[in-house]
Amino acid sequence: MTSLRKIEILFLVLFAVQSQAATSDPAYISGEVLVRYKDSVSDNAIQSLSSVVAPQVRSFRKLKLKKGNHYLLKTSTKESVLAVIERIGKDPSVLSAQPNFIYKTFAVPNDTFYGSMWGLKNTGQKISGLDSFGPAFVKSEGNPGTAKSDMSMESAWDRITDCDSTIVAVIDSGVDYLHEDLAANMWDGSGAGFPNHGYDTYSSDNNPMDGNGHGTHVAGTIGAVGNNAKGSVGICWKVKIMAVKSMSDSGSGSTATIAEGIDWAIDHGAKVINLSVGGASSDPILTQALEDARQADVVVVSAAGNDGTNNDNAPTYPCNIQKENTLCVAALTQTYGLAGFSNFGVNSVDVSAPGTNIVSSWNLTPTEVTDDFTAGWQKSSSSATTWGAQALGSGPTPAMTAPANWDGSVQYVNNTDARAYKSFDMSAFKEVRLGYGVIYNTGSGDILRTYCEPGAGDSTGGTVLDAKSGLTGSSGYTLAYDVSAACGQQTCTPGFQFFTNGSVTNTGIVLISFKLTGYSQGTTGYNLIRGTSMATPHVAGLAALLRSYNPDYKAADVVISIKNGGRSILALSVKTRSGKAVDALGSLSYIQPPSGVSAQAVP
């Protein structure tokens, strides 16, 4: 064999080894080798392969290529492809030999809301709303975003989308395991006696169904089914999501329920744990649970907290429990700046990830209750200025105005206390949101207050939702409030109070587009929310992707790959330990020897 051909074959062997090492999926087809023979070698001669090669060949065929004398050889699966290549290279009639490499289509999911999932692909898009969670629920910080400020997910998905070999435990308010975008990716615990895909340590039973929405949202970011033409898409298109309900339906848990949840998840095979929870107290029992996870080779990802404070000075737990298997995550905006609400800490917070205006699965289905202000409203006033229903514009648009004869020129009077309220039956709904549009033109010190009262009666005895004072210039607003505590599963009475002082008057207030949106348990809901709780599952999903991509990696290897494979951002260098935003492609490409593996030269 010539030195040139030796070098060529050695290069192909090394290339194949590196390709194989970089992915959990095979880079080439096992048992197949592509061989190029010299043009001078006849087909008959090739069919009479040398005795060195023949015992390893089961079948072969000539490729229909314009140039070269190429054959596809199917070899004994007992011998590695690389060994066969080396053996074939000894045949003087062979010009080159190589593996039959695998190619895949580039992965772009067809899920309905993918275009709004800026953390996975940021085109600089403006997030403007989602179903009934419309513009009033969208946060403006960093919105619209900066193109390419994202996790490089499409490039990562070109390598791997399937995390089905990894169990990810979501320790939270539960998971809606019947949700249309999660059901196919839930952990199957039926063989171990857990038919509902997990366990409830809060109530000590076998049903970890989410009654809050938080855990379902977290689970969807990790592993909503990908490319199913519905809903959102997870970091992992396929995965095993283990539901561990350690929080109440109101979103509160304890040391006991969370620590039990961690140990239960470890005992039942979880290799990644998402902890989108936080507290202010140093906790020895929780610390021991994270040590249990370390000893069991489990990656634990936790949230930095939403107080906008420095965890180095005011610790948040479990974030501040630092171990080689743990990661604490801050939240980024769509421009890849640190979100204003996000905690940080150059010695306590490891990385940052997308955490504002995050779209994911939700376990509640909306029903809108609208109103045109014409019937059922109770009204009172201390002056001639009262609330009244009108139909305005060419539409016309149903409205309630103060004064009742509002036309953009009539002035309301001083020293008014005008009230309007109405009761609605929301007993069928677990959560309730109030929304309306408003145009103000009021004098200094004149106030519009919005109230909500559980039960019937004058709502001004209930919760004050908002108070707007002295707004002028016909400013238009769309306002929305979560009134679940006052209105969920009972009679709900929202109301408005227009209070004026003795000074300047103006043309008043117009209310339009009034609606109450009730949410009942369902399997087709999606929501758009923010928080370090939403940033955390982006990293937990990436940890699952890495564990599936590199099955020999230990928990510490995954943590190092996420930290070192991230994207450096100057502003984060004084905010987090790594100074980096997580990057899926960067972490998949970050190569280090797996822990516990060594190599030595063989003479």
Coordinates of C-alpha atoms in Angstrom, one line a residue:
M1 CA 0.0 0.0 0.0
T2 CA 1.3 3.5 -0.8
S3 CA 2.1 5.9 2.0
L4 CA -0.6 8.3 0.5
R5 CA -3.3 5.6 0.7
K6 CA -2.2 4.7 4.2
I7 CA -2.7 8.3 5.2
E8 CA -6.0 8.5 3.5
I9 CA -7.4 5.4 5.2
L10 CA -6.0 6.5 8.6
F11 CA -7.7 9.9 8.2
L12 CA -11.0 8.2 7.4
V13 CA -10.7 5.9 10.5
L14 CA -9.9 8.9 12.8
F15 CA -12.7 10.9 11.3
A16 CA -15.1 8.1 11.9
V17 CA -14.0 7.7 15.5
Q18 CA -14.3 11.4 16.2
S19 CA -17.8 11.5 14.6
Q20 CA -18.9 8.6 16.6
A21 CA -17.6 10.1 19.9
A22 CA -19.4 13.3 19.3
T23 CA -22.9 11.9 19.2
S24 CA -25.0 9.2 20.9
D25 CA -26.5 8.4 17.6
P26 CA -24.2 6.4 15.2
A27 CA -22.4 8.6 12.7
Y28 CA -22.4 5.7 10.2
I29 CA -24.3 2.5 9.5
S30 CA -23.0 -0.4 11.4
G31 CA -21.8 -3.3 9.2
E32 CA -21.5 -1.3 6.0
V33 CA -18.4 0.0 4.2
L34 CA -17.9 2.0 1.0
V35 CA -14.9 0.9 -1.1
R36 CA -13.4 2.5 -4.1
Y37 CA -11.4 0.1 -6.3
K38 CA -8.9 1.1 -8.9
D39 CA -10.5 1.8 -12.3
S40 CA -8.4 -1.0 -13.8
V41 CA -9.9 -3.6 -11.6
S42 CA -12.7 -5.5 -13.3
D43 CA -16.1 -6.3 -11.8
N44 CA -15.3 -10.0 -11.9
A45 CA -12.1 -9.5 -10.0
I46 CA -13.9 -7.4 -7.4
Q47 CA -16.4 -10.2 -7.0
S48 CA -13.5 -12.5 -6.3
L49 CA -12.4 -10.5 -3.3
S50 CA -9.1 -11.4 -1.7
S51 CA -9.1 -14.0 1.0
V52 CA -8.2 -11.2 3.5
V53 CA -11.5 -9.5 2.9
A54 CA -13.9 -12.2 1.7
P55 CA -14.7 -13.8 5.1
Q56 CA -16.0 -10.4 6.3
V57 CA -18.3 -9.7 3.4
R58 CA -22.0 -10.8 3.4
S59 CA -23.1 -9.0 0.2
F60 CA -22.0 -6.1 -2.0
R61 CA -23.3 -4.0 -4.8
K62 CA -21.9 -1.5 -7.2
L63 CA -23.0 2.1 -6.8
K64 CA -24.4 3.9 -9.8
L65 CA -22.0 6.9 -9.7
K66 CA -20.7 8.9 -12.6
K67 CA -17.1 8.5 -11.6
G68 CA -15.1 5.9 -9.7
N69 CA -15.4 2.2 -9.2
H70 CA -17.4 2.2 -6.0
Y71 CA -19.0 -0.7 -4.1
L72 CA -21.2 -0.9 -1.0
L73 CA -20.0 -3.9 1.1
K74 CA -22.2 -5.3 3.9
T75 CA -19.9 -6.9 6.4
S76 CA -20.1 -9.2 9.4
T77 CA -21.6 -7.3 12.3
K78 CA -19.2 -9.1 14.6
E79 CA -16.4 -7.0 13.3
S80 CA -16.4 -3.2 13.7
V81 CA -16.6 -1.0 10.7
L82 CA -13.2 0.5 11.5
A83 CA -11.6 -2.9 11.7
V84 CA -13.0 -3.8 8.3
I85 CA -11.8 -0.6 6.8
E86 CA -8.3 -1.2 8.0
R87 CA -8.4 -4.8 6.7
I88 CA -9.7 -3.8 3.3
G89 CA -7.0 -1.1 3.0
K90 CA -4.4 -3.8 2.8
D91 CA -5.8 -4.9 -0.6
P92 CA -3.6 -3.3 -3.3
S93 CA -6.6 -3.0 -5.6
V94 CA -8.4 -0.6 -3.2
L95 CA -8.0 3.1 -3.6
S96 CA -10.0 4.1 -0.5
A97 CA -12.5 2.8 2.0
Q98 CA -14.8 4.7 4.3
P99 CA -17.9 4.2 6.6
N100 CA -21.4 4.7 5.1
F101 CA -22.1 7.9 7.0
I102 CA -25.6 8.9 8.1
Y103 CA -27.2 12.2 7.1
K104 CA -30.4 13.7 8.5
T105 CA -32.8 16.4 7.5
F106 CA -32.4 19.7 9.4
A107 CA -34.9 19.8 12.3
V108 CA -37.4 22.7 12.4
P109 CA -40.6 21.8 14.3
N110 CA -44.1 22.5 13.0
D111 CA -45.6 23.2 16.4
T112 CA -48.2 25.9 16.5
F113 CA -46.6 28.4 18.8
Y114 CA -43.0 27.8 17.8
G115 CA -42.8 31.2 16.2
S116 CA -43.4 32.8 19.6
M117 CA -40.8 30.7 21.4
W118 CA -38.0 33.2 21.1
G119 CA -35.7 31.4 23.5
L120 CA -35.4 28.6 21.0
K121 CA -35.2 30.8 17.9
N122 CA -35.0 34.5 18.2
T123 CA -35.8 36.4 15.0
G124 CA -36.2 39.7 16.8
Q125 CA -39.9 39.0 16.9
K126 CA -42.3 40.9 19.1
I127 CA -44.3 38.7 21.5
S128 CA -47.8 40.1 21.5
G129 CA -50.0 37.5 23.1
L130 CA -51.3 34.0 23.1
D131 CA -54.9 32.9 22.9
S132 CA -56.8 34.5 25.9
F133 CA -53.5 35.5 27.4
G134 CA -53.4 38.5 25.2
P135 CA -51.4 41.8 25.1
A136 CA -52.1 42.7 28.7
F137 CA -50.2 39.6 29.9
V138 CA -47.1 40.2 27.8
K139 CA -44.2 41.9 29.4
S140 CA -42.5 44.8 27.5
E141 CA -39.0 44.4 29.0
G142 CA -36.7 43.4 26.2
N143 CA -39.6 43.0 23.8
P144 CA -39.2 42.9 20.8
G145 CA -36.0 40.9 21.1
T146 CA -32.6 40.7 19.4
A147 CA -32.2 38.3 16.5
K148 CA -30.1 35.2 17.3
S149 CA -30.2 35.9 21.1
D150 CA -31.4 32.4 21.7
M151 CA -30.2 28.9 22.7
S152 CA -29.2 27.8 19.1
M153 CA -31.7 25.1 19.3
E154 CA -32.3 24.5 15.6
S155 CA -28.5 23.8 15.2
A156 CA -28.6 21.5 18.2
W157 CA -31.7 19.7 16.9
D158 CA -29.8 18.9 13.8
R159 CA -27.8 16.6 16.0
I160 CA -30.4 15.3 18.5
T161 CA -34.0 15.8 19.3
D162 CA -34.7 12.6 21.2
C163 CA -34.0 12.4 25.0
D164 CA -36.1 9.3 25.5
S165 CA -33.3 7.6 27.3
T166 CA -33.4 10.1 30.1
I167 CA -35.9 10.5 32.9
V168 CA -36.5 14.1 34.0
A169 CA -38.3 14.7 37.3
V170 CA -40.4 17.9 37.6
I171 CA -40.7 18.5 41.3
D172 CA -43.4 21.2 41.4
S173 CA -47.1 21.6 41.6
G174 CA -47.6 18.4 39.6
V175 CA -47.9 17.9 35.9
D176 CA -51.0 17.6 33.8
Y177 CA -50.1 14.2 32.5
L178 CA -53.2 14.1 30.2
H179 CA -52.2 17.3 28.4
E180 CA -52.2 16.9 24.6
D181 CA -48.6 18.0 24.3
L182 CA -47.2 16.1 27.3
A183 CA -49.1 12.7 27.5
A184 CA -46.8 10.9 25.0
N185 CA -43.7 12.1 26.8
M186 CA -44.7 11.1 30.3
W187 CA -42.6 8.5 32.3
D188 CA -44.3 5.1 32.4
G189 CA -44.3 4.1 36.0
S190 CA -47.1 1.5 35.8
G191 CA -44.7 -1.4 36.1
A192 CA -43.4 0.1 39.4
G193 CA -47.0 0.7 40.7
F194 CA -47.3 4.3 39.7
P195 CA -49.9 4.4 36.9
N196 CA -50.2 8.2 36.9
H197 CA -46.6 8.9 35.8
G198 CA -45.2 9.9 39.2
Y199 CA -46.0 10.5 42.8
D200 CA -47.6 13.2 45.1
T201 CA -45.4 13.7 48.2
Y202 CA -47.6 16.7 49.2
S203 CA -50.7 14.5 49.7
S204 CA -48.9 11.2 49.9
D205 CA -50.8 9.5 47.1
N206 CA -50.4 8.2 43.6
N207 CA -51.9 11.1 41.7
P208 CA -49.4 14.0 40.8
M209 CA -52.0 15.9 38.7
D210 CA -51.3 19.6 38.5
G211 CA -53.9 21.9 40.0
N212 CA -51.9 25.1 39.6
G213 CA -50.4 25.3 36.1
H214 CA -46.8 26.0 37.1
G215 CA -45.5 22.5 36.9
T216 CA -47.3 21.8 33.6
H217 CA -45.7 24.9 32.1
V218 CA -42.2 23.8 33.4
A219 CA -42.7 20.3 32.0
G220 CA -43.7 21.7 28.6
T221 CA -40.5 23.7 28.3
I222 CA -38.5 20.6 29.0
G223 CA -40.4 18.1 26.9
A224 CA -43.6 19.2 25.1
V225 CA -43.9 16.7 22.1
G226 CA -42.0 18.1 19.2
N227 CA -43.1 18.3 15.6
N228 CA -46.7 17.2 16.3
A229 CA -48.3 20.3 14.6
K230 CA -49.8 21.5 17.9
G231 CA -49.0 23.7 20.8
S232 CA -45.4 24.3 21.9
V233 CA -42.2 22.3 21.6
G234 CA -39.8 21.2 24.3
I235 CA -36.0 21.3 24.4
C236 CA -36.4 17.6 24.0
W237 CA -38.9 16.4 21.4
K238 CA -39.1 13.1 23.1
V239 CA -38.2 12.5 26.8
K240 CA -39.5 10.7 29.9
I241 CA -41.1 13.4 32.2
M242 CA -41.6 12.1 35.8
A243 CA -44.3 14.1 37.6
V244 CA -43.5 14.7 41.3
K245 CA -46.1 16.8 43.0
S246 CA -44.4 18.4 46.1
M247 CA -46.3 21.7 46.1
S248 CA -50.0 22.5 46.8
D249 CA -52.3 23.8 44.1
S250 CA -51.6 27.3 45.5
G251 CA -47.9 26.7 44.8
S252 CA -46.6 26.1 48.3
G253 CA -44.5 23.3 49.6
S254 CA -42.1 22.5 52.5
T255 CA -38.8 21.0 53.3
A256 CA -40.4 17.6 53.9
T257 CA -42.4 17.4 50.7
I258 CA -39.6 18.7 48.4
A259 CA -36.9 16.6 50.0
E260 CA -39.1 13.5 49.8
G261 CA -39.8 14.4 46.2
I262 CA -36.1 14.5 45.4
D263 CA -35.3 11.2 47.0
W264 CA -38.4 9.6 45.4
A265 CA -37.3 10.7 42.0
I266 CA -33.8 9.4 42.6
D267 CA -35.1 6.0 43.7
H268 CA -37.2 5.7 40.6
G269 CA -34.5 6.5 38.0
A270 CA -34.5 10.2 37.4
K271 CA -31.2 11.5 36.0
V272 CA -32.2 15.2 35.8
I273 CA -34.3 17.1 38.4
N274 CA -36.0 20.4 37.8
L275 CA -36.5 22.5 41.0
S276 CA -38.3 25.8 40.0
V277 CA -38.8 26.6 43.7
G278 CA -37.2 28.8 46.2
G279 CA -37.0 29.8 49.9
A280 CA -34.9 32.1 52.1
S281 CA -33.7 29.7 54.8
S282 CA -30.6 27.5 54.9
D283 CA -32.0 24.0 55.0
P284 CA -29.9 21.0 56.2
I285 CA -32.4 18.4 55.1
L286 CA -32.8 19.9 51.6
T287 CA -29.0 20.1 51.4
Q288 CA -28.8 16.4 52.2
A289 CA -31.3 15.6 49.5
L290 CA -29.1 17.4 47.0
E291 CA -26.2 15.4 48.3
D292 CA -28.3 12.2 47.8
A293 CA -28.8 13.4 44.2
R294 CA -25.0 13.9 43.7
Q295 CA -24.2 10.5 45.0
A296 CA -26.8 9.0 42.6
D297 CA -25.3 10.9 39.7
V298 CA -28.4 13.1 39.1
V299 CA -28.2 16.7 37.7
V300 CA -30.3 19.2 39.8
V301 CA -31.3 22.5 38.2
S302 CA -32.9 25.2 40.4
A303 CA -34.2 28.8 40.0
A304 CA -32.3 31.8 41.2
G305 CA -35.4 33.6 42.4
N306 CA -37.5 36.6 41.3
D307 CA -36.6 39.3 43.8
G308 CA -34.1 41.2 41.6
T309 CA -31.5 40.8 44.4
N310 CA -28.0 39.4 44.8
N311 CA -28.0 35.8 46.1
D312 CA -24.5 36.3 47.3
N313 CA -25.8 38.7 49.9
A314 CA -29.3 37.3 50.5
P315 CA -29.2 33.6 49.7
T316 CA -32.1 31.8 48.0
Y317 CA -32.3 28.0 48.5
P318 CA -31.8 25.5 46.9
C319 CA -30.0 27.9 44.4
N320 CA -27.3 28.6 47.0
I321 CA -26.6 24.9 47.7
Q322 CA -23.6 24.5 45.4
K323 CA -22.5 21.0 44.4
E324 CA -20.8 19.5 41.4
N325 CA -24.1 18.2 40.1
T326 CA -26.2 21.4 40.6
L327 CA -26.9 24.4 38.4
C328 CA -28.7 27.7 39.5
V329 CA -30.3 29.7 36.7
A330 CA -31.1 33.4 36.2
A331 CA -33.6 34.7 33.7
L332 CA -32.9 36.6 30.4
T333 CA -35.1 38.9 28.4
Q334 CA -35.5 38.6 24.6
T335 CA -32.5 40.9 24.1
Y336 CA -30.4 38.6 26.3
G337 CA -30.1 41.1 29.1
L338 CA -30.7 40.0 32.7
A339 CA -34.4 40.3 33.5
G340 CA -35.2 43.1 36.0
F341 CA -36.9 40.6 38.3
S342 CA -34.2 38.0 38.2
N343 CA -31.9 37.3 41.1
F344 CA -28.2 37.0 40.3
G345 CA -24.9 36.3 42.1
V346 CA -21.4 36.0 40.7
N347 CA -20.6 33.4 43.4
S348 CA -24.0 31.6 43.6
V349 CA -25.8 31.7 40.3
D350 CA -24.3 29.6 37.6
V351 CA -25.8 30.5 34.2
S352 CA -28.7 32.4 32.6
A353 CA -31.5 31.2 30.2
P354 CA -34.6 32.6 28.5
G355 CA -37.1 33.6 31.2
T356 CA -39.6 36.3 30.0
N357 CA -42.7 35.8 27.8
I358 CA -42.2 32.1 27.8
V359 CA -44.8 30.0 25.9
S360 CA -45.5 26.5 27.2
S361 CA -48.3 24.0 28.1
W362 CA -50.9 24.9 30.7
N363 CA -53.4 22.7 32.5
L364 CA -56.3 25.1 32.4
T365 CA -58.7 25.8 29.5
P366 CA -60.2 29.3 29.1
T367 CA -63.8 30.3 28.8
E368 CA -64.6 34.0 28.2
V369 CA -67.5 35.8 29.8
T370 CA -68.1 39.1 28.1
D371 CA -70.4 41.9 29.0
D372 CA -71.9 44.9 27.1
F373 CA -72.7 47.0 30.3
T374 CA -76.4 47.2 29.5
A375 CA -77.8 44.9 32.2
G376 CA -77.2 43.9 35.8
W377 CA -74.8 46.7 36.8
Q378 CA -75.6 48.3 40.2
K379 CA -74.8 52.0 40.1
S380 CA -74.6 54.8 42.7
S381 CA -73.2 58.3 42.8
S382 CA -72.8 61.3 45.2
S383 CA -73.2 63.8 42.4
A384 CA -74.8 64.4 39.0
T385 CA -71.9 62.4 37.3
T386 CA -72.9 58.8 37.0
W387 CA -71.9 55.7 35.1
G388 CA -73.9 54.9 32.0
A389 CA -73.9 52.4 29.2
Q390 CA -73.4 53.6 25.6
A391 CA -72.7 52.2 22.1
L392 CA -69.9 54.3 20.7
G393 CA -68.4 54.7 17.2
S394 CA -69.5 53.2 13.9
G395 CA -69.2 49.6 15.2
P396 CA -70.8 50.4 17.6
T397 CA -68.6 49.4 20.6
P398 CA -70.4 48.7 23.9
A399 CA -69.0 51.0 26.6
M400 CA -69.6 52.2 30.1
T401 CA -68.7 55.9 30.6
A402 CA -68.5 58.5 33.4
P403 CA -70.2 60.8 32.9
A404 CA -73.1 58.8 31.5
N405 CA -73.5 61.2 28.6
W406 CA -69.9 61.2 27.7
D407 CA -69.2 62.5 24.2
G408 CA -65.6 63.7 24.5
S409 CA -66.6 67.2 25.4
V410 CA -69.0 67.1 28.4
Q411 CA -67.2 67.6 31.7
Y412 CA -67.8 65.5 34.8
V413 CA -68.4 67.4 38.1
N414 CA -66.2 67.8 41.2
N415 CA -66.6 65.8 44.4
T416 CA -68.0 62.7 42.7
D417 CA -68.0 59.2 44.1
A418 CA -69.6 57.2 41.3
R419 CA -69.7 53.4 41.6
A420 CA -70.7 50.5 39.3
Y421 CA -70.4 46.8 40.0
K422 CA -71.9 43.5 38.8
S423 CA -71.9 39.9 40.0
F424 CA -70.9 37.0 37.8
D425 CA -71.1 33.3 38.5
M426 CA -67.5 31.9 38.2
S427 CA -68.0 28.8 40.3
A428 CA -67.1 26.5 37.5
F429 CA -63.6 27.9 37.2
K430 CA -60.4 27.3 39.1
E431 CA -58.8 30.6 38.0
V432 CA -60.3 33.9 36.8
R433 CA -58.8 36.9 35.1
L434 CA -60.4 40.3 34.6
G435 CA -59.6 42.4 31.6
Y436 CA -60.9 45.6 30.0
G437 CA -59.9 48.6 27.9
V438 CA -60.0 52.1 29.2
I439 CA -59.6 55.7 27.9
Y440 CA -58.9 58.3 30.6
N441 CA -59.1 62.1 30.5
T442 CA -59.1 63.1 34.1
G443 CA -57.9 66.0 36.3
S444 CA -55.1 65.9 38.8
G445 CA -56.1 63.9 41.9
D446 CA -59.2 62.3 40.2
I447 CA -59.0 58.5 40.5
L448 CA -60.4 55.4 38.8
R449 CA -60.3 52.4 41.2
T450 CA -60.9 48.8 40.1
Y451 CA -62.1 46.4 42.7
C452 CA -63.1 42.7 43.0
E453 CA -65.2 41.2 45.7
P454 CA -65.8 37.5 46.4
G455 CA -69.6 37.1 46.6
A456 CA -72.3 39.6 45.7
G457 CA -72.5 43.2 47.0
D458 CA -70.7 46.5 46.6
S459 CA -67.3 45.4 45.4
T460 CA -65.6 48.5 46.9
G461 CA -65.4 46.5 50.1
G462 CA -63.2 43.9 48.4
T463 CA -59.7 43.9 46.9
V464 CA -58.4 47.0 45.2
L465 CA -56.8 45.8 41.9
D466 CA -55.7 49.2 40.6
A467 CA -56.0 52.9 41.1
K468 CA -55.2 55.3 38.2
S469 CA -55.0 59.0 39.0
G470 CA -54.8 62.2 36.9
L471 CA -54.3 60.6 33.5
T472 CA -55.0 62.9 30.6
G473 CA -54.7 63.1 26.8
S474 CA -57.2 60.4 26.0
S475 CA -54.6 57.8 26.8
G476 CA -55.7 54.2 25.9
Y477 CA -54.8 51.2 28.0
T478 CA -55.6 47.5 28.1
L479 CA -55.6 46.3 31.7
A480 CA -55.8 42.7 33.1
Y481 CA -55.7 41.2 36.5
D482 CA -55.5 37.7 38.0
V483 CA -58.5 37.7 40.4
S484 CA -58.5 34.0 41.2
A485 CA -58.2 34.5 44.9
A486 CA -61.3 36.6 45.0
C487 CA -63.3 35.1 42.2
G488 CA -62.2 31.5 41.5
Q489 CA -65.0 28.9 42.1
Q490 CA -67.5 31.4 43.5
T491 CA -69.6 34.4 42.7
C492 CA -67.3 37.2 41.6
T493 CA -68.2 40.9 41.7
P494 CA -65.8 43.3 39.9
G495 CA -66.5 47.0 40.1
F496 CA -65.3 50.5 39.3
Q497 CA -65.2 53.7 41.4
F498 CA -64.7 57.1 39.9
F499 CA -63.6 59.5 42.6
T500 CA -63.1 63.2 41.9
N501 CA -61.8 66.0 44.1
G502 CA -62.7 69.6 44.2
S503 CA -60.2 70.9 41.6
V504 CA -59.9 70.6 37.8
T505 CA -62.4 68.4 35.9
N506 CA -62.1 66.9 32.5
T507 CA -64.1 64.7 30.0
G508 CA -64.0 61.5 32.0
I509 CA -63.6 57.8 31.5
V510 CA -64.6 55.2 28.9
L511 CA -64.5 51.5 29.6
I512 CA -64.7 49.0 26.8
S513 CA -64.0 45.3 26.0
F514 CA -64.9 44.0 29.4
K515 CA -64.4 40.3 30.0
L516 CA -63.9 37.7 32.7
T517 CA -61.9 34.7 31.6
G518 CA -62.5 31.6 33.6
Y519 CA -60.1 28.6 33.5
S520 CA -61.2 25.1 34.1
Q521 CA -59.1 21.9 34.2
G522 CA -58.3 20.9 30.6
T523 CA -55.8 19.2 28.4
T524 CA -55.4 21.7 25.5
G525 CA -54.3 24.9 27.2
Y526 CA -51.1 27.0 26.7
N527 CA -49.9 30.1 28.6
L528 CA -47.3 32.8 28.4
I529 CA -45.5 33.7 31.6
R530 CA -42.2 34.8 33.0
G531 CA -39.8 34.0 35.9
T532 CA -36.6 32.2 36.8
S533 CA -39.0 29.3 37.2
M534 CA -39.4 29.4 33.4
A535 CA -35.6 29.8 32.8
T536 CA -34.8 26.8 34.9
P537 CA -36.5 24.1 32.7
H538 CA -34.6 25.4 29.6
V539 CA -31.5 24.3 31.4
A540 CA -33.0 21.1 32.7
G541 CA -34.1 20.2 29.2
L542 CA -30.6 20.9 27.9
A543 CA -29.2 18.6 30.7
A544 CA -31.5 15.8 29.4
L545 CA -30.3 16.5 25.8
L546 CA -26.7 16.2 26.9
R547 CA -27.2 13.0 28.9
S548 CA -28.9 11.4 25.9
Y549 CA -26.3 12.7 23.5
N550 CA -23.4 11.5 25.7
P551 CA -24.7 8.6 27.7
D552 CA -21.3 8.1 29.3
Y553 CA -21.4 11.6 30.8
K554 CA -21.7 11.9 34.6
A555 CA -23.8 14.6 36.2
A556 CA -20.6 16.7 36.7
D557 CA -19.7 16.4 33.0
V558 CA -23.2 17.7 32.1
V559 CA -22.8 20.7 34.4
I560 CA -19.4 21.5 33.1
S561 CA -20.6 21.3 29.4
I562 CA -23.5 23.6 30.2
K563 CA -21.3 26.2 31.9
N564 CA -18.4 26.0 29.5
G565 CA -20.5 25.6 26.3
G566 CA -22.6 28.7 27.0
R567 CA -22.4 32.0 25.2
S568 CA -20.3 34.7 27.0
I569 CA -22.1 37.9 27.6
L570 CA -20.2 40.8 29.0
A571 CA -23.0 42.2 31.1
L572 CA -23.4 38.8 32.8
S573 CA -19.8 38.5 33.8
V574 CA -20.6 40.4 37.0
K575 CA -23.9 38.7 37.5
T576 CA -23.3 35.0 37.3
R577 CA -20.5 32.5 38.0
S578 CA -20.0 31.6 34.4
G579 CA -21.0 34.9 32.8
K580 CA -22.7 32.9 30.1
A581 CA -26.1 32.3 28.6
V582 CA -26.8 28.7 28.0
D583 CA -26.3 27.5 24.4
A584 CA -27.4 24.1 23.3
L585 CA -25.1 23.8 20.3
G586 CA -22.2 25.1 22.3
S587 CA -22.8 22.5 25.1
L588 CA -23.3 19.6 22.6
S589 CA -20.0 20.7 20.9
Y590 CA -18.1 21.1 24.1
I591 CA -15.9 18.0 24.2
Q592 CA -14.2 16.6 27.3
P593 CA -13.4 13.1 28.4
P594 CA -16.3 11.6 30.4
S595 CA -15.6 11.3 34.1
G596 CA -14.0 8.1 35.2
V597 CA -12.7 7.2 31.7
S598 CA -9.0 7.1 30.9
A599 CA -6.9 6.0 27.9
Q600 CA -3.4 4.9 27.3
A601 CA -1.2 4.3 24.3
V602 CA -0.9 0.7 23.2
P603 CA 2.6 -0.2 21.8

